[in-house]
Short mmCIF file of C-alpha atoms and ligand atoms in Angstrom, two decimals:
data_model
loop_
_atom_site.label_atom_id
_atom_site.label_comp_id
_atom_site.label_asym_id
_atom_site.label_seq_id
_atom_site.Cartn_x
_atom_site.Cartn_y
_atom_site.Cartn_z
CA UNK H 16 -11.15 41.87 25.26
CA UNK H 17 -12.76 38.16 25.09
CA UNK H 18 -16.26 38.15 25.24
CA UNK H 19 -19.08 35.34 24.40
CA UNK H 20 -22.89 36.32 22.18
CA UNK H 21 -25.49 33.65 22.74
CA UNK H 22 -28.12 33.54 20.45
CA UNK H 23 -29.51 30.49 17.21
CA UNK H 24 -26.11 30.14 15.30
CA UNK H 25 -26.22 29.65 11.62
CA UNK H 26 -23.10 29.44 9.46
CA UNK H 27 -22.20 27.42 6.11
CA UNK H 28 -19.42 25.09 5.90
CA UNK H 29 -19.58 24.90 2.29
CA UNK H 30 -21.38 25.19 -0.11
CA UNK H 31 -24.37 23.08 0.06
CA UNK H 32 -23.83 22.45 3.90
CA UNK H 33 -24.90 24.78 6.95
CA UNK H 34 -24.45 23.95 10.49
CA UNK H 35 -26.90 25.16 12.71
CA UNK H 36 -26.77 25.72 16.76
CA UNK H 37 -29.50 26.69 18.77
CA UNK H 38 -29.35 28.58 22.05
CA UNK H 39 -25.57 28.40 21.96
CA UNK H 40 -22.43 30.85 22.68
CA UNK H 41 -20.30 31.82 20.11
CA UNK H 42 -16.91 33.00 21.51
CA UNK H 43 -14.67 35.71 20.96
CA UNK H 44 -10.87 35.47 21.62
CA UNK H 45 -8.21 38.04 20.47
CA UNK H 46 -10.52 39.53 17.48
CA UNK H 47 -11.68 35.44 16.39
CA UNK H 48 -13.88 33.04 16.61
CA UNK H 49 -13.33 29.97 19.45
CA UNK H 50 -16.24 27.99 18.23
CA UNK H 51 -19.64 27.56 18.92
CA UNK H 52 -20.73 25.49 22.45
CA UNK H 53 -23.95 24.93 23.85
CA UNK H 54 -22.95 25.82 27.58
CA UNK H 55 -20.46 28.11 27.89
CA UNK H 56 -17.01 25.92 28.82
CA UNK H 57 -15.62 26.40 31.91
CA UNK H 58 -12.28 27.92 30.65
CA UNK H 59 -14.48 30.87 29.85
CA UNK H 60 -16.48 31.23 33.40
CA UNK H 61 -16.89 35.36 34.21
CA UNK H 62 -16.34 36.87 30.48
CA UNK H 63 -18.84 39.20 29.24
CA UNK H 64 -21.70 37.68 27.80
CA UNK H 65 -24.37 39.45 24.94
CA UNK H 66 -27.12 37.91 25.45
CA UNK H 67 -29.10 37.72 22.44
CA UNK H 68 -31.51 34.32 23.45
CA UNK H 69 -34.15 33.63 20.57
CA UNK H 70 -32.12 36.25 18.09
CA UNK H 71 -30.88 34.43 15.21
CA UNK H 72 -27.06 34.97 14.43
CA UNK H 73 -25.28 34.21 10.79
CA UNK H 74 -21.33 35.68 9.97
CA UNK H 75 -21.39 39.18 8.61
CA UNK H 76 -21.65 39.28 5.24
CA UNK H 77 -19.01 40.34 2.26
CA UNK H 78 -20.23 42.71 -0.56
CA UNK H 79 -17.83 41.49 -3.26
CA UNK H 80 -18.10 45.15 -5.19
CA UNK H 81 -19.59 48.34 -4.82
CA UNK H 82 -18.94 52.18 -5.88
CA UNK H 83 -18.97 54.37 -2.83
CA UNK H 84 -19.16 57.73 -4.52
CA UNK H 85 -22.46 56.86 -6.41
CA UNK H 86 -24.82 55.96 -3.18
CA UNK H 87 -25.06 59.90 -3.65
CA UNK H 88 -28.24 58.85 -6.81
CA UNK H 89 -28.75 55.21 -5.58
CA UNK H 90 -32.35 54.47 -6.72
CA UNK H 91 -32.13 56.85 -9.66
CA UNK H 92 -31.57 57.24 -13.58
CA UNK H 93 -32.58 53.72 -13.89
CA UNK H 94 -33.45 54.29 -17.88
CA UNK H 95 -30.44 53.20 -19.56
CA UNK H 96 -27.84 50.65 -20.42
CA UNK H 97 -23.99 50.67 -19.23
CA UNK H 98 -22.17 52.60 -21.07
CA UNK H 99 -25.15 55.59 -21.21
CA UNK H 100 -25.48 55.05 -18.25
CA UNK H 101 -22.18 55.76 -17.47
CA UNK H 102 -22.12 58.97 -19.89
CA UNK H 103 -25.17 60.46 -18.50
CA UNK H 104 -25.37 60.34 -14.80
CA UNK H 105 -22.16 58.05 -13.38
CA UNK H 106 -19.18 60.32 -14.38
CA UNK H 107 -21.09 63.45 -14.34
CA UNK H 108 -21.83 62.38 -10.29
CA UNK H 109 -18.02 61.09 -9.39
CA UNK H 110 -15.89 64.46 -11.10
CA UNK H 111 -17.85 65.98 -8.23
CA UNK H 112 -15.59 64.44 -5.40
CA UNK H 113 -12.70 66.45 -6.34
CA UNK H 114 -13.97 69.11 -4.57
CA UNK H 115 -13.12 68.02 -1.23
CA UNK H 116 -15.75 69.01 0.95
CA UNK H 117 -18.67 67.79 -1.28
CA UNK H 118 -16.78 64.26 -0.76
CA UNK H 119 -16.76 64.74 2.28
CA UNK H 120 -20.43 66.00 3.40
CA UNK H 121 -21.46 62.37 0.62
CA UNK H 122 -18.75 60.16 2.28
CA UNK H 123 -20.02 60.75 5.32
CA UNK H 124 -23.57 59.71 4.46
CA UNK H 125 -22.34 56.77 2.77
CA UNK H 126 -20.14 55.45 5.96
CA UNK H 127 -23.33 55.96 8.76
CA UNK H 128 -25.60 54.24 6.33
CA UNK H 129 -23.44 51.48 5.59
CA UNK H 130 -22.62 51.19 8.78
CA UNK H 131 -26.13 49.64 9.73
CA UNK H 132 -26.39 46.97 7.03
CA UNK H 133 -25.38 43.37 7.59
CA UNK H 134 -21.95 44.63 5.50
CA UNK H 135 -19.02 43.83 7.66
CA UNK H 136 -16.28 43.20 4.36
CA UNK H 137 -16.34 44.59 1.25
CA UNK H 138 -14.24 45.34 -1.77
CA UNK H 139 -15.25 49.09 -2.95
CA UNK H 140 -14.92 51.59 -5.75
CA UNK H 141 -14.21 55.48 -4.59
CA UNK H 142 -13.09 57.96 -7.35
CA UNK H 143 -9.91 58.82 -9.65
CA UNK H 144 -9.49 61.39 -7.00
CA UNK H 145 -6.96 61.00 -3.79
CA UNK H 146 -7.78 63.08 -1.23
CA UNK H 147 -11.35 62.02 -1.34
CA UNK H 148 -10.43 58.18 -1.41
CA UNK H 149 -8.17 58.83 1.69
CA UNK H 150 -11.07 60.78 3.64
CA UNK H 151 -13.46 57.87 3.04
CA UNK H 152 -10.56 55.08 3.90
CA UNK H 153 -10.32 56.69 7.29
CA UNK H 154 -14.16 57.62 8.06
CA UNK H 155 -14.79 53.20 7.15
CA UNK H 156 -11.16 52.75 9.53
CA UNK H 157 -12.45 54.37 12.54
CA UNK H 158 -16.15 53.25 12.21
CA UNK H 159 -14.33 50.12 12.49
CA UNK H 160 -14.79 48.86 9.20
CA UNK H 161 -12.49 45.90 7.27
CA UNK H 162 -11.81 46.21 3.48
CA UNK H 163 -10.55 46.92 0.25
CA UNK H 164 -10.66 50.39 -0.90
CA UNK H 165 -9.60 51.21 -4.76
CA UNK H 166 -7.96 55.08 -6.29
CA UNK H 167 -9.93 54.25 -9.66
CA UNK H 168 -7.59 54.71 -12.71
CA UNK H 169 -8.59 55.81 -16.22
CA UNK H 170 -6.78 57.78 -18.61
CA UNK H 171 -8.91 57.29 -21.41
CA UNK H 172 -12.22 57.29 -23.48
CA UNK H 173 -13.41 59.16 -20.38
CA UNK H 174 -15.15 62.97 -20.53
CA UNK H 175 -12.33 65.99 -20.01
CA UNK H 176 -13.75 66.31 -16.26
CA UNK H 177 -12.93 62.91 -14.86
CA UNK H 178 -9.80 61.60 -16.65
CA UNK H 179 -6.06 61.91 -16.06
CA UNK H 180 -2.73 61.10 -17.98
CA UNK H 181 -1.49 58.39 -17.77
CA UNK H 182 1.39 59.68 -15.66
CA UNK H 183 -0.10 61.66 -13.15
CA UNK H 184 -2.61 58.15 -13.13
CA UNK H 185 0.43 56.69 -12.49
CA UNK H 186 2.02 59.31 -9.66
CA UNK H 187 -1.32 59.43 -7.64
CA UNK H 188 -1.43 55.91 -7.52
CA UNK H 189 1.62 55.51 -5.66
CA UNK H 190 1.03 58.44 -3.94
CA UNK H 191 -2.17 57.13 -2.36
CA UNK H 192 -0.50 53.90 -1.71
CA UNK H 193 2.09 55.55 0.56
CA UNK H 194 -0.44 57.64 2.17
CA UNK H 195 -2.99 54.81 3.38
CA UNK H 196 0.30 53.04 4.52
CA UNK H 197 -0.98 53.73 8.21
CA UNK H 198 -4.60 52.09 7.56
CA UNK H 199 -4.61 48.96 9.68
CA UNK H 200 -8.14 47.40 8.78
CA UNK H 201 -8.78 49.36 5.13
CA UNK H 202 -6.43 48.77 2.77
CA UNK H 203 -5.50 50.05 -0.96
CA UNK H 204 -6.74 47.67 -4.05
CA UNK H 205 -5.55 48.38 -7.55
CA UNK H 206 -8.52 49.84 -9.21
CA UNK H 207 -8.25 50.02 -13.20
CA UNK H 208 -12.20 51.00 -14.18
CA UNK H 209 -12.64 48.87 -17.06
CA UNK H 210 -10.70 47.92 -20.10
CA UNK H 211 -12.08 50.78 -22.25
CA UNK H 212 -10.97 53.91 -19.62
CA UNK H 213 -7.20 52.24 -19.09
CA UNK H 214 -4.74 52.68 -21.95
CA UNK H 215 -1.98 49.55 -21.92
CA UNK H 216 0.76 51.53 -20.70
CA UNK H 217 -1.32 52.38 -17.49
CA UNK H 218 -2.24 48.94 -17.69
CA UNK H 219 1.64 48.18 -17.47
CA UNK H 220 2.22 50.50 -15.17
CA UNK H 221 -0.41 49.43 -12.76
CA UNK H 222 0.46 45.89 -13.29
CA UNK H 223 4.27 46.25 -11.82
CA UNK H 224 2.33 48.05 -9.12
CA UNK H 225 0.25 45.64 -8.38
CA UNK H 226 3.46 43.00 -8.36
CA UNK H 227 5.90 45.31 -6.22
CA UNK H 228 3.80 46.36 -3.50
CA UNK H 229 1.89 42.66 -3.94
CA UNK H 230 -2.04 44.46 -3.79
CA UNK H 231 -4.58 42.92 -5.30
CA UNK H 232 -7.07 43.87 -7.67
CA UNK H 233 -10.35 44.57 -8.79
CA UNK H 234 -12.56 45.55 -12.00
CA UNK H 235 -15.42 45.25 -14.41
CA UNK H 236 -15.51 42.14 -16.92
CA UNK H 237 -17.55 41.50 -19.88
CA UNK H 238 -20.92 43.00 -17.93
CA UNK H 239 -22.33 44.19 -21.14
CA UNK H 240 -22.70 43.46 -24.51
CA UNK H 241 -22.15 46.54 -26.06
CA UNK H 242 -18.91 47.21 -23.83
CA UNK H 243 -17.48 43.54 -24.95
CA UNK H 244 -17.63 44.36 -28.88
CA UNK H 245 -16.22 48.03 -27.56
CA UNK H 246 -13.03 46.10 -25.92
CA UNK H 247 -12.77 43.83 -29.23
CA UNK H 248 -12.09 46.85 -31.23
CA UNK H 249 -9.89 48.73 -28.21
CA UNK H 250 -7.30 45.10 -27.84
CA UNK H 251 -7.92 43.51 -31.51
CA UNK H 252 -4.40 41.03 -30.12
CA UNK H 253 -6.49 39.03 -27.74
CA UNK H 254 -9.44 36.74 -28.56
CA UNK H 255 -11.46 37.91 -24.95
CA UNK H 256 -12.06 40.47 -22.93
CA UNK H 257 -10.52 38.20 -20.10
CA UNK H 258 -7.63 37.85 -21.80
CA UNK H 259 -7.58 41.36 -22.17
CA UNK H 260 -6.71 41.28 -18.61
CA UNK H 261 -4.86 38.25 -18.27
CA UNK H 262 -2.48 39.87 -20.15
CA UNK H 263 -0.96 42.34 -17.57
CA UNK H 264 -1.44 39.31 -15.18
CA UNK H 265 -4.34 40.70 -13.38
CA UNK H 266 -6.51 37.83 -13.99
CA UNK H 267 -4.88 36.18 -10.32
CA UNK H 268 -1.50 34.93 -11.66
CA UNK H 269 0.00 37.17 -8.99
CA UNK H 270 -2.10 38.38 -6.64
CA UNK H 271 -5.93 38.19 -5.85
CA UNK H 272 -8.51 39.11 -8.40
CA UNK H 273 -12.01 40.29 -8.44
CA UNK H 274 -14.16 40.74 -11.67
CA UNK H 275 -17.26 42.28 -11.08
CA UNK H 276 -20.43 41.24 -13.18
CA UNK H 277 -19.17 38.51 -15.98
CA UNK H 278 -22.60 38.42 -17.27
CA UNK H 279 -21.28 36.95 -20.62
CA UNK H 280 -18.36 34.44 -20.62
CA UNK H 281 -15.91 33.83 -23.41
CA UNK H 282 -15.63 30.09 -23.96
CA UNK H 283 -12.22 30.06 -23.60
CA UNK H 284 -11.92 33.40 -21.27
CA UNK H 285 -13.96 30.87 -18.96
CA UNK H 286 -11.70 28.63 -18.44
CA UNK H 287 -8.74 31.06 -17.98
CA UNK H 288 -11.70 32.33 -14.54
CA UNK H 289 -11.02 28.87 -13.45
CA UNK H 290 -7.66 28.02 -13.90
CA UNK H 291 -6.83 31.89 -11.80
CA UNK H 292 -9.05 31.27 -9.47
CA UNK H 293 -10.33 35.03 -9.49
CA UNK H 294 -13.74 36.22 -8.03
CA UNK H 295 -16.45 36.88 -9.52
CA UNK H 296 -18.59 39.64 -8.18
CA UNK H 297 -21.97 39.37 -8.28
CA UNK H 298 -24.30 41.58 -8.13
CA UNK H 299 -28.20 40.62 -9.56
CA UNK H 300 -29.91 44.29 -9.00
CA UNK H 301 -27.07 45.88 -11.16
CA UNK H 302 -27.41 42.78 -13.38
CA UNK H 303 -31.41 43.65 -13.58
CA UNK H 304 -30.99 47.95 -13.59
CA UNK H 305 -28.94 48.30 -16.27
CA UNK H 306 -30.48 45.40 -18.18
CA UNK H 307 -27.06 44.03 -18.98
CA UNK H 308 -28.22 39.74 -18.25
CA UNK H 309 -28.04 37.63 -15.73
CA UNK H 310 -24.50 36.45 -14.86
CA UNK H 311 -24.67 32.63 -15.02
CA UNK H 312 -24.39 31.77 -11.71
CA UNK H 313 -25.06 28.26 -11.44
CA UNK H 314 -23.05 27.31 -14.18
CA UNK H 315 -20.31 29.11 -12.54
CA UNK H 316 -20.68 27.54 -9.78
CA UNK H 317 -21.08 24.13 -11.57
CA UNK H 318 -17.84 24.75 -12.91
CA UNK H 319 -15.66 25.69 -9.59
CA UNK H 320 -15.49 29.09 -10.28
CA UNK H 321 -15.12 31.24 -7.32
CA UNK H 322 -18.64 33.53 -6.68
CA UNK H 323 -19.32 36.52 -4.28
CA UNK H 324 -21.88 38.49 -4.03
CA UNK H 325 -22.06 42.35 -4.34
CA UNK H 326 -24.24 45.06 -4.18
CA UNK H 327 -22.62 47.05 -7.28
CA UNK H 328 -24.10 50.51 -5.54
CA UNK H 329 -25.30 52.31 -7.61
CA UNK H 330 -25.77 50.12 -10.62
CA UNK H 331 -27.46 47.93 -7.59
CA UNK H 332 -29.96 49.76 -5.90
CA UNK H 333 -29.91 48.98 -2.42
CA UNK H 334 -26.98 48.77 0.12
CA UNK H 335 -28.64 45.95 1.76
CA UNK H 336 -26.96 42.17 0.77
CA UNK H 337 -30.05 40.48 2.33
CA UNK H 338 -31.43 41.65 -1.05
CA UNK H 339 -28.24 40.49 -2.78
CA UNK H 340 -28.81 37.08 -1.80
CA UNK H 341 -32.33 37.16 -2.07
CA UNK H 342 -31.93 38.74 -5.76
CA UNK H 343 -29.36 35.99 -6.79
CA UNK H 344 -31.90 33.23 -5.94
CA UNK H 345 -34.94 34.71 -7.86
CA UNK H 346 -32.52 35.89 -10.93
CA UNK H 347 -31.18 32.76 -11.53
CA UNK H 348 -34.80 30.94 -11.28
CA UNK H 349 -35.72 33.67 -14.11
CA UNK H 350 -32.36 32.90 -16.44
CA UNK H 351 -33.17 28.72 -15.42
CA UNK H 352 -36.34 29.26 -17.40
CA UNK H 353 -35.24 31.44 -19.83
CA UNK H 354 -32.08 29.47 -21.02
CA UNK H 355 -30.10 27.02 -19.00
CA UNK H 356 -32.52 24.36 -17.31
CA UNK H 357 -29.47 21.81 -17.06
CA UNK H 358 -28.14 24.35 -14.59
CA UNK H 359 -29.36 24.64 -11.23
CA UNK H 360 -30.92 27.07 -9.42
CA UNK H 361 -29.70 28.74 -6.59
CA UNK H 362 -30.52 27.86 -3.29
CA UNK H 363 -31.02 29.38 -0.18
CA UNK H 364 -28.10 27.71 1.40
CA UNK H 365 -25.70 28.16 -1.90
CA UNK H 366 -26.47 31.98 -1.35
CA UNK H 367 -26.34 32.00 2.14
CA UNK H 368 -22.22 30.83 1.68
CA UNK H 369 -22.08 32.88 -1.48
CA UNK H 370 -22.33 35.86 0.85
CA UNK H 371 -20.16 34.50 3.39
CA UNK H 372 -17.20 31.90 3.07
CA UNK H 373 -17.79 32.46 -1.24
CA UNK H 374 -16.64 35.96 -0.98
CA UNK H 375 -14.83 36.08 2.61
CA UNK H 376 -12.10 33.83 1.52
CA UNK H 377 -10.64 36.96 -0.36
CA UNK H 378 -10.12 38.09 2.80
CA UNK H 379 -8.62 35.62 4.95
CA UNK H 380 -10.00 33.67 7.26
CA UNK H 381 -13.19 35.35 6.83
CA UNK H 382 -17.23 34.45 6.55
CA UNK H 383 -17.54 31.06 9.44
CA UNK H 384 -17.81 30.61 12.58
CA UNK H 385 -15.11 27.65 12.84
CA UNK H 386 -12.45 28.40 15.34
CA UNK H 387 -9.89 30.63 13.92
CA UNK H 388 -12.06 32.66 11.55
CA UNK H 389 -12.11 36.53 12.45
CA UNK H 390 -15.39 37.32 14.67
CA UNK H 391 -17.66 38.91 12.18
CA UNK H 392 -21.08 38.43 13.29
CA UNK H 393 -24.38 39.94 12.84
CA UNK H 394 -27.35 39.59 14.32
CA UNK H 395 -30.67 39.40 12.90
CA UNK H 396 -33.62 41.24 13.99
CA UNK H 397 -37.07 38.85 13.05
CA UNK H 398 -39.70 41.16 14.10
CA UNK H 399 -41.40 41.41 10.75
CA UNK H 400 -41.91 38.29 10.49
CA UNK H 401 -44.98 36.41 11.79
CA UNK H 402 -43.54 34.45 14.58
CA UNK H 403 -46.53 31.59 14.34
CA UNK H 404 -44.34 28.04 13.67
CA UNK H 405 -41.11 30.09 14.80
CA UNK H 406 -40.36 27.13 17.62
CA UNK H 407 -40.60 24.51 14.48
CA UNK H 408 -38.50 26.18 11.99
CA UNK H 409 -35.06 25.51 11.26
CA UNK H 410 -32.90 27.95 11.86
CA UNK H 411 -31.89 28.29 8.32
CA UNK H 412 -35.26 28.24 7.64
CA UNK H 413 -35.88 31.03 9.42
CA UNK H 414 -32.82 32.81 7.69
CA UNK H 415 -35.08 31.61 4.37
CA UNK H 416 -38.03 33.61 5.59
CA UNK H 417 -36.26 36.62 7.22
CA UNK H 418 -34.54 36.89 3.65
CA UNK H 419 -37.72 37.03 1.48
CA UNK H 420 -39.84 38.80 4.23
CA UNK H 421 -37.52 40.98 6.13
CA UNK H 422 -35.62 43.84 4.76
CA UNK H 423 -34.59 45.53 7.98
CA UNK H 424 -31.06 46.46 9.47
CA UNK H 425 -28.73 44.85 11.70
CA UNK H 426 -30.06 44.45 15.47
CA UNK H 427 -26.23 44.14 16.07
CA UNK H 428 -22.87 43.91 14.60
CA UNK H 429 -19.11 42.83 15.34
CA UNK H 430 -16.27 42.91 12.86
CA UNK H 431 -12.92 40.83 13.58
CA UNK H 432 -14.42 41.01 17.29
CA UNK H 433 -15.44 44.97 17.83
CA UNK H 434 -19.28 45.95 18.01
CA UNK H 435 -19.88 48.46 15.60
CA UNK H 436 -23.93 47.84 15.85
N1 GUN Z 15 -18.02 49.51 -16.12
C1 GUN Z 15 -17.65 50.81 -15.64
N2 GUN Z 15 -17.70 51.22 -14.89
C2 GUN Z 15 -18.60 50.86 -14.04
C3 GUN Z 15 -19.78 51.66 -13.28
O1 GUN Z 15 -18.98 52.03 -12.66
N3 GUN Z 15 -20.80 50.71 -12.81
C4 GUN Z 15 -20.76 49.44 -13.45
N4 GUN Z 15 -21.62 48.72 -12.95
N5 GUN Z 15 -19.52 49.10 -14.21
C5 GUN Z 15 -19.15 49.59 -14.60
FE1 FE Z 16 -19.49 48.23 -10.69
#
């Protein structure tokens, strides 16, 4: 069904440029945007209009990296750094998803809560367990989400209650990919957890599957300094962590690739990241909670590296992409004053771009209201913001104030033209 939504419409054209259409109509035809108009064109006379007059409308937000199973302990266990945090809290929690009854309970809550947020697209980690992963994918599909979910692979350096043999990891991955062929909107993504938890043999086989099935890949890269030292010991023949993925063609040479965090780039490896068009998934909340560092996003933007924003639940302590936008800006300023003042702070225009088009391009034509883009739209509820001078603000200023002053769930949400909220 074709329809229009009416309100104050704001979206990114490019990294530093936004466009604003106050009191206008955004048209949806066959799940795609048919453009923004000040007055409803004659050819759309009679179509349904959702009237959000006075409300701010922006493209849906893209969460480039989060762990669905970890939502059960979100906001807890913030006392350790990455490797100890994984061993003490994360692995025991993920092991619970072997029990499908537990998994159903936990994933039902996760999907219900995610539905209310601004997130419309995502690339998500599940666990090593096929049944639980398929349940999660089916529930997300039913809700109307679009995005990628990965069955996680781990065949070394993992506790005995959360590890696979190499052969089982490969067999289960193939079975899982087959089992989700019937899903239309939730797609599989190859997901080696990170280099420390995957043997060379497993990486080789996953790379083969990735190529044969033409699937994208997601993993973690250079998040924590102890992790980077460990990778040097585990893979002594490569010069950088980046190369440890590149030697299995998992750095964007064959299919699209998302690498989470990338807090500590290697000076040679960073050239690979740029040349291979890899997406860096930036999670300022996780960077801070696990005291990993602050990824140099200003530098990546200047060097033309692709960046999307992420919550990284539950290293990140919120599901809200609005908060990821705020923290991207504020942590870039801390980094700027501590280390590299030659790199610019991330601006509100840039942060909006990163949370929409920046990550959106990974999913195709996503993250904009230009004609032909998938119709992912959210309507913001500005009721917590003082309305004094509201009429004198630009739409970008209203968005900025919303980001700093309000973290409410969305007032309405559409994904590929389907009304979700
Ligand atoms: N590196 C490997 N696994 C994880 C994880 O679950 N979370 C984060 N933040 N980093 C990881
Ligand atoms: Fe992560």
